[in-house]
Amino acid sequence: MNQIINFKTVAGQLLNWIPVDKRHPVHDHRVPKLTTYRTLFLFLFALLQNQPSLSEFSAYFRKAKWLQQIVGFSSISDSALNRRLQRIPLFLLQDIYTDLMEVLIQCQLKQDRFPDIGALRVIDSTQLSLTAHGEHWAFIQKGQVKVKLHLGLHVYNEQNAHPGRAVFSTAGVADHDPEVLDRLLQPDRENPTYVMDRGYPGYNQFCEWDQAGIRFAVRIKQNNRLTVTQYTCTKPDMSRYGKITLHKKIGSP
């Protein structure tokens, strides 16, 4: 079933965080109408609306009188949008993201946690395809240009979660890369339990986390070389889980 989105409502939410009437003192010098914050607003709105191209979005904009009233002008060319996109200072996006996260975290802190478990951090990654412009630094193989987003998702209960620490890398970086996991798994005042899938078989890292008091649960492969000391299964429809004995490899730091 296709979900109908009220884009006027979506635009109103964006306006809460992007001051379209504000001019940046440096980046908007002598810019008549497509200022930095207006450009941010229009591009984020176009992304949420799944506009396939700049030309189609500029055509949509010319028909959307309500959107024209928000930004204060009635037409814009796709070439002008493209030029302004390349000049958007990325630190502004970071500032908006930080403000949003602060508000979201304060709201989530008031949420109930999972009983007997507390806060969870789900660690996972996903690959993002790029255009050929990124081939010189994100090339994987012929026809594949990708980067990878490693993310720690803060899960408070069955209804509430938000993204936490994130690491971007080229797609060739493994999920269990020590530098990535060192950034994602750190001591936390909420003492969360970190949950990972079978892509994270760093047994030496398991020992380090255990010694640091970091709680974690990892799904392991059937052909693992771990010593299982106890199996437990709480529900018929659940996979069993067990306690294991860890041994660091000889020569490991």
Short mmCIF file of C-alpha atoms in Angstrom, two decimals:
data_model
loop_
_atom_site.label_atom_id
_atom_site.label_comp_id
_atom_site.label_asym_id
_atom_site.label_seq_id
_atom_site.Cartn_x
_atom_site.Cartn_y
_atom_site.Cartn_z
CA MET A 1 0.00 0.00 0.00
CA ASN A 2 1.39 3.40 -0.96
CA GLN A 3 1.54 5.87 1.89
CA ILE A 4 0.23 9.34 1.09
CA ILE A 5 2.46 12.08 2.50
CA ASN A 6 1.19 15.58 3.11
CA PHE A 7 4.19 17.50 1.78
CA LYS A 8 2.90 20.78 3.15
CA THR A 9 3.13 19.27 6.63
CA VAL A 10 6.61 17.89 5.89
CA ALA A 11 7.73 21.32 4.69
CA GLY A 12 6.37 22.85 7.88
CA GLN A 13 8.47 20.45 9.96
CA LEU A 14 11.59 21.35 7.99
CA LEU A 15 10.94 25.04 8.58
CA ASN A 16 11.26 24.42 12.33
CA TRP A 17 14.95 23.66 11.81
CA ILE A 18 15.95 25.52 8.64
CA PRO A 19 15.51 29.32 8.84
CA VAL A 20 14.83 30.07 5.17
CA ASP A 21 14.75 33.83 5.79
CA LYS A 22 18.21 33.85 7.37
CA ARG A 23 21.19 34.95 5.28
CA HIS A 24 24.67 33.60 5.93
CA PRO A 25 27.07 36.55 6.27
CA VAL A 26 29.76 34.92 4.10
CA HIS A 27 28.17 32.36 1.79
CA ASP A 28 25.17 34.54 0.86
CA HIS A 29 27.11 37.67 -0.09
CA ARG A 30 25.47 39.14 -3.21
CA VAL A 31 23.16 36.14 -3.56
CA PRO A 32 19.73 37.52 -4.62
CA LYS A 33 17.29 34.71 -3.82
CA LEU A 34 18.72 31.16 -3.65
CA THR A 35 20.45 31.65 -0.31
CA THR A 36 22.20 28.89 1.62
CA TYR A 37 19.32 28.05 3.97
CA ARG A 38 16.75 28.20 1.17
CA THR A 39 18.92 25.84 -0.87
CA LEU A 40 19.16 23.44 2.07
CA PHE A 41 15.42 23.54 2.55
CA LEU A 42 14.64 22.90 -1.12
CA PHE A 43 17.07 20.00 -1.47
CA LEU A 44 15.95 18.27 1.71
CA PHE A 45 12.35 18.71 0.67
CA ALA A 46 13.12 17.28 -2.80
CA LEU A 47 14.83 14.27 -1.21
CA LEU A 48 11.85 13.57 1.04
CA GLN A 49 9.60 13.84 -1.99
CA ASN A 50 11.79 11.44 -4.01
CA GLN A 51 12.20 13.86 -6.89
CA PRO A 52 14.19 11.99 -9.59
CA SER A 53 16.12 14.96 -11.00
CA LEU A 54 16.76 18.67 -10.59
CA SER A 55 14.90 19.48 -13.80
CA GLU A 56 11.77 17.66 -12.60
CA PHE A 57 11.96 19.32 -9.20
CA SER A 58 12.32 22.79 -10.73
CA ALA A 59 9.24 22.03 -12.87
CA TYR A 60 7.35 20.91 -9.75
CA PHE A 61 8.44 24.05 -7.94
CA ARG A 62 7.01 26.31 -10.65
CA LYS A 63 3.56 24.76 -10.05
CA ALA A 64 3.70 24.68 -6.24
CA LYS A 65 2.47 28.15 -5.28
CA TRP A 66 2.50 27.30 -1.56
CA LEU A 67 6.18 26.32 -1.77
CA GLN A 68 7.00 29.53 -3.62
CA GLN A 69 5.43 31.52 -0.78
CA ILE A 70 7.71 29.80 1.73
CA VAL A 71 10.97 30.62 -0.03
CA GLY A 72 9.89 33.96 -1.48
CA PHE A 73 10.36 33.45 -5.23
CA SER A 74 8.39 31.81 -8.03
CA SER A 75 10.90 30.03 -10.26
CA ILE A 76 14.37 28.54 -10.21
CA SER A 77 16.43 26.74 -12.82
CA ASP A 78 17.98 23.32 -12.33
CA SER A 79 21.41 24.75 -13.27
CA ALA A 80 21.16 27.32 -10.46
CA LEU A 81 20.22 24.59 -8.00
CA ASN A 82 23.21 22.54 -9.11
CA ARG A 83 25.62 25.47 -8.69
CA ARG A 84 24.34 26.29 -5.21
CA LEU A 85 24.45 22.65 -4.11
CA GLN A 86 28.19 22.54 -4.70
CA ARG A 87 28.69 25.59 -2.47
CA ILE A 88 26.67 24.55 0.57
CA PRO A 89 28.94 24.54 3.65
CA LEU A 90 28.63 21.07 5.16
CA PHE A 91 29.11 22.32 8.71
CA LEU A 92 25.60 23.83 8.54
CA LEU A 93 24.15 20.36 8.00
CA GLN A 94 26.20 19.11 10.94
CA ASP A 95 24.89 21.91 13.15
CA ILE A 96 21.27 21.12 12.21
CA TYR A 97 21.84 17.41 12.82
CA THR A 98 23.41 18.09 16.23
CA ASP A 99 20.47 20.27 17.27
CA LEU A 100 18.00 17.59 16.17
CA MET A 101 19.87 14.87 18.04
CA GLU A 102 19.96 16.91 21.24
CA VAL A 103 16.18 17.36 21.15
CA LEU A 104 15.62 13.72 20.24
CA ILE A 105 17.91 12.40 22.96
CA GLN A 106 16.17 14.50 25.60
CA CYS A 107 12.81 13.07 24.47
CA GLN A 108 14.13 9.51 24.44
CA LEU A 109 15.61 9.79 27.93
CA LYS A 110 12.05 10.07 29.21
CA GLN A 111 11.03 6.80 27.54
CA ASP A 112 10.68 3.52 29.41
CA ARG A 113 13.46 0.98 28.87
CA PHE A 114 13.18 -2.73 28.15
CA PRO A 115 12.48 -4.40 31.51
CA ASP A 116 15.49 -6.33 32.89
CA ILE A 117 17.62 -5.30 29.90
CA GLY A 118 17.90 -1.54 29.81
CA ALA A 119 19.17 0.37 26.80
CA LEU A 120 20.29 -1.45 23.65
CA ARG A 121 22.73 -0.38 20.94
CA VAL A 122 22.25 -2.30 17.70
CA ILE A 123 25.45 -2.27 15.62
CA ASP A 124 25.09 -2.80 11.88
CA SER A 125 26.23 -1.44 8.52
CA THR A 126 24.82 -0.71 5.09
CA GLN A 127 26.37 0.08 1.73
CA LEU A 128 25.49 3.17 -0.30
CA SER A 129 26.05 3.31 -4.06
CA LEU A 130 27.70 6.38 -5.54
CA THR A 131 27.91 7.81 -9.03
CA ALA A 132 30.99 7.44 -11.18
CA HIS A 133 32.32 10.73 -9.75
CA GLY A 134 33.45 8.83 -6.65
CA GLU A 135 35.30 6.15 -8.60
CA HIS A 136 38.75 7.49 -7.77
CA TRP A 137 38.31 6.86 -4.03
CA ALA A 138 35.30 4.53 -3.52
CA PHE A 139 35.87 2.02 -6.36
CA ILE A 140 35.07 -1.61 -5.47
CA GLN A 141 35.00 -3.37 -8.82
CA LYS A 142 33.75 -2.65 -12.31
CA GLY A 143 30.31 -1.05 -12.10
CA GLN A 144 30.40 -0.74 -8.28
CA VAL A 145 31.30 2.48 -6.50
CA LYS A 146 30.18 2.34 -2.88
CA VAL A 147 30.74 3.60 0.63
CA LYS A 148 29.65 1.97 3.87
CA LEU A 149 27.81 3.45 6.84
CA HIS A 150 28.58 1.75 10.17
CA LEU A 151 25.93 2.76 12.71
CA GLY A 152 25.05 2.29 16.35
CA LEU A 153 21.26 2.48 16.71
CA HIS A 154 20.00 3.52 20.17
CA VAL A 155 16.98 1.34 20.97
CA TYR A 156 15.01 2.26 24.09
CA ASN A 157 11.90 0.13 23.64
CA GLU A 158 9.85 -1.45 20.87
CA GLN A 159 8.57 1.93 19.64
CA ASN A 160 11.50 4.28 20.16
CA ALA A 161 14.97 4.35 18.61
CA HIS A 162 17.34 6.87 17.07
CA PRO A 163 20.77 6.79 15.36
CA GLY A 164 23.82 7.24 17.55
CA ARG A 165 27.50 7.05 16.69
CA ALA A 166 28.26 6.57 13.00
CA VAL A 167 31.38 5.84 10.97
CA PHE A 168 31.67 6.26 7.20
CA SER A 169 34.21 4.19 5.27
CA THR A 170 34.81 2.76 1.84
CA ALA A 171 32.78 -0.40 1.24
CA GLY A 172 35.86 -2.61 1.49
CA VAL A 173 36.27 -1.94 5.23
CA ALA A 174 35.07 -4.96 7.22
CA ASP A 175 32.25 -4.66 9.75
CA HIS A 176 34.56 -5.96 12.49
CA ASP A 177 37.41 -3.57 11.66
CA PRO A 178 38.96 -2.60 15.04
CA GLU A 179 39.01 1.14 14.27
CA VAL A 180 35.31 1.10 13.38
CA LEU A 181 34.25 -0.87 16.45
CA ASP A 182 36.44 1.23 18.77
CA ARG A 183 34.37 4.24 17.71
CA LEU A 184 30.99 2.51 17.93
CA LEU A 185 31.50 0.56 21.16
CA GLN A 186 32.56 2.80 24.00
CA PRO A 187 31.75 2.91 27.72
CA ASP A 188 28.40 4.63 28.13
CA ARG A 189 26.70 6.14 31.17
CA GLU A 190 23.58 4.10 30.33
CA ASN A 191 25.63 0.88 30.34
CA PRO A 192 23.86 -0.44 27.24
CA THR A 193 24.02 -3.91 25.75
CA TYR A 194 25.53 -3.89 22.25
CA VAL A 195 23.82 -6.27 19.81
CA MET A 196 25.58 -7.48 16.65
CA ASP A 197 25.04 -9.96 13.86
CA ARG A 198 27.36 -12.64 12.47
CA GLY A 199 29.44 -10.09 10.59
CA TYR A 200 31.32 -9.25 13.79
CA PRO A 201 33.45 -12.32 14.71
CA GLY A 202 36.32 -10.45 16.39
CA TYR A 203 37.04 -12.88 19.22
CA ASN A 204 39.98 -10.89 20.58
CA GLN A 205 37.74 -7.84 20.68
CA PHE A 206 35.18 -9.84 22.66
CA CYS A 207 37.82 -10.31 25.35
CA GLU A 208 38.69 -6.62 25.36
CA TRP A 209 35.03 -5.58 25.68
CA ASP A 210 34.51 -8.05 28.50
CA GLN A 211 37.52 -6.68 30.38
CA ALA A 212 36.27 -3.11 29.82
CA GLY A 213 32.84 -3.98 31.25
CA ILE A 214 31.07 -3.51 27.91
CA ARG A 215 28.04 -5.76 27.64
CA PHE A 216 27.36 -7.35 24.25
CA ALA A 217 25.39 -10.08 22.50
CA VAL A 218 26.63 -11.41 19.16
CA ARG A 219 25.11 -14.02 16.87
CA ILE A 220 27.85 -16.48 15.91
CA LYS A 221 28.25 -18.91 13.05
CA GLN A 222 27.73 -22.64 13.49
CA ASN A 223 31.34 -23.36 12.53
CA ASN A 224 32.74 -21.14 15.29
CA ARG A 225 35.64 -22.29 17.47
CA LEU A 226 34.19 -21.10 20.78
CA THR A 227 33.63 -23.24 23.85
CA VAL A 228 29.96 -23.13 24.84
CA THR A 229 29.46 -23.81 28.54
CA GLN A 230 25.68 -23.44 28.78
CA TYR A 231 22.72 -23.23 26.39
CA THR A 232 19.45 -21.50 27.26
CA CYS A 233 16.20 -21.16 25.34
CA THR A 234 13.44 -19.07 26.93
CA LYS A 235 10.73 -19.40 24.26
CA PRO A 236 9.90 -22.11 21.70
CA ASP A 237 10.06 -19.66 18.79
CA MET A 238 13.43 -18.16 19.80
CA SER A 239 16.92 -19.21 18.80
CA ARG A 240 18.88 -20.58 21.71
CA TYR A 241 21.59 -18.54 23.31
CA GLY A 242 24.57 -19.64 25.33
CA LYS A 243 27.41 -18.67 27.59
CA ILE A 244 30.85 -19.10 26.08
CA THR A 245 34.48 -19.22 27.18
CA LEU A 246 36.80 -16.80 25.37
CA HIS A 247 40.52 -17.30 24.79
CA LYS A 248 42.68 -14.66 23.18
CA LYS A 249 45.03 -15.85 20.47
CA ILE A 250 48.65 -16.27 21.49
CA GLY A 251 50.62 -13.18 20.58
CA SER A 252 47.59 -10.87 20.67
CA PRO A 253 48.11 -7.61 22.59
#
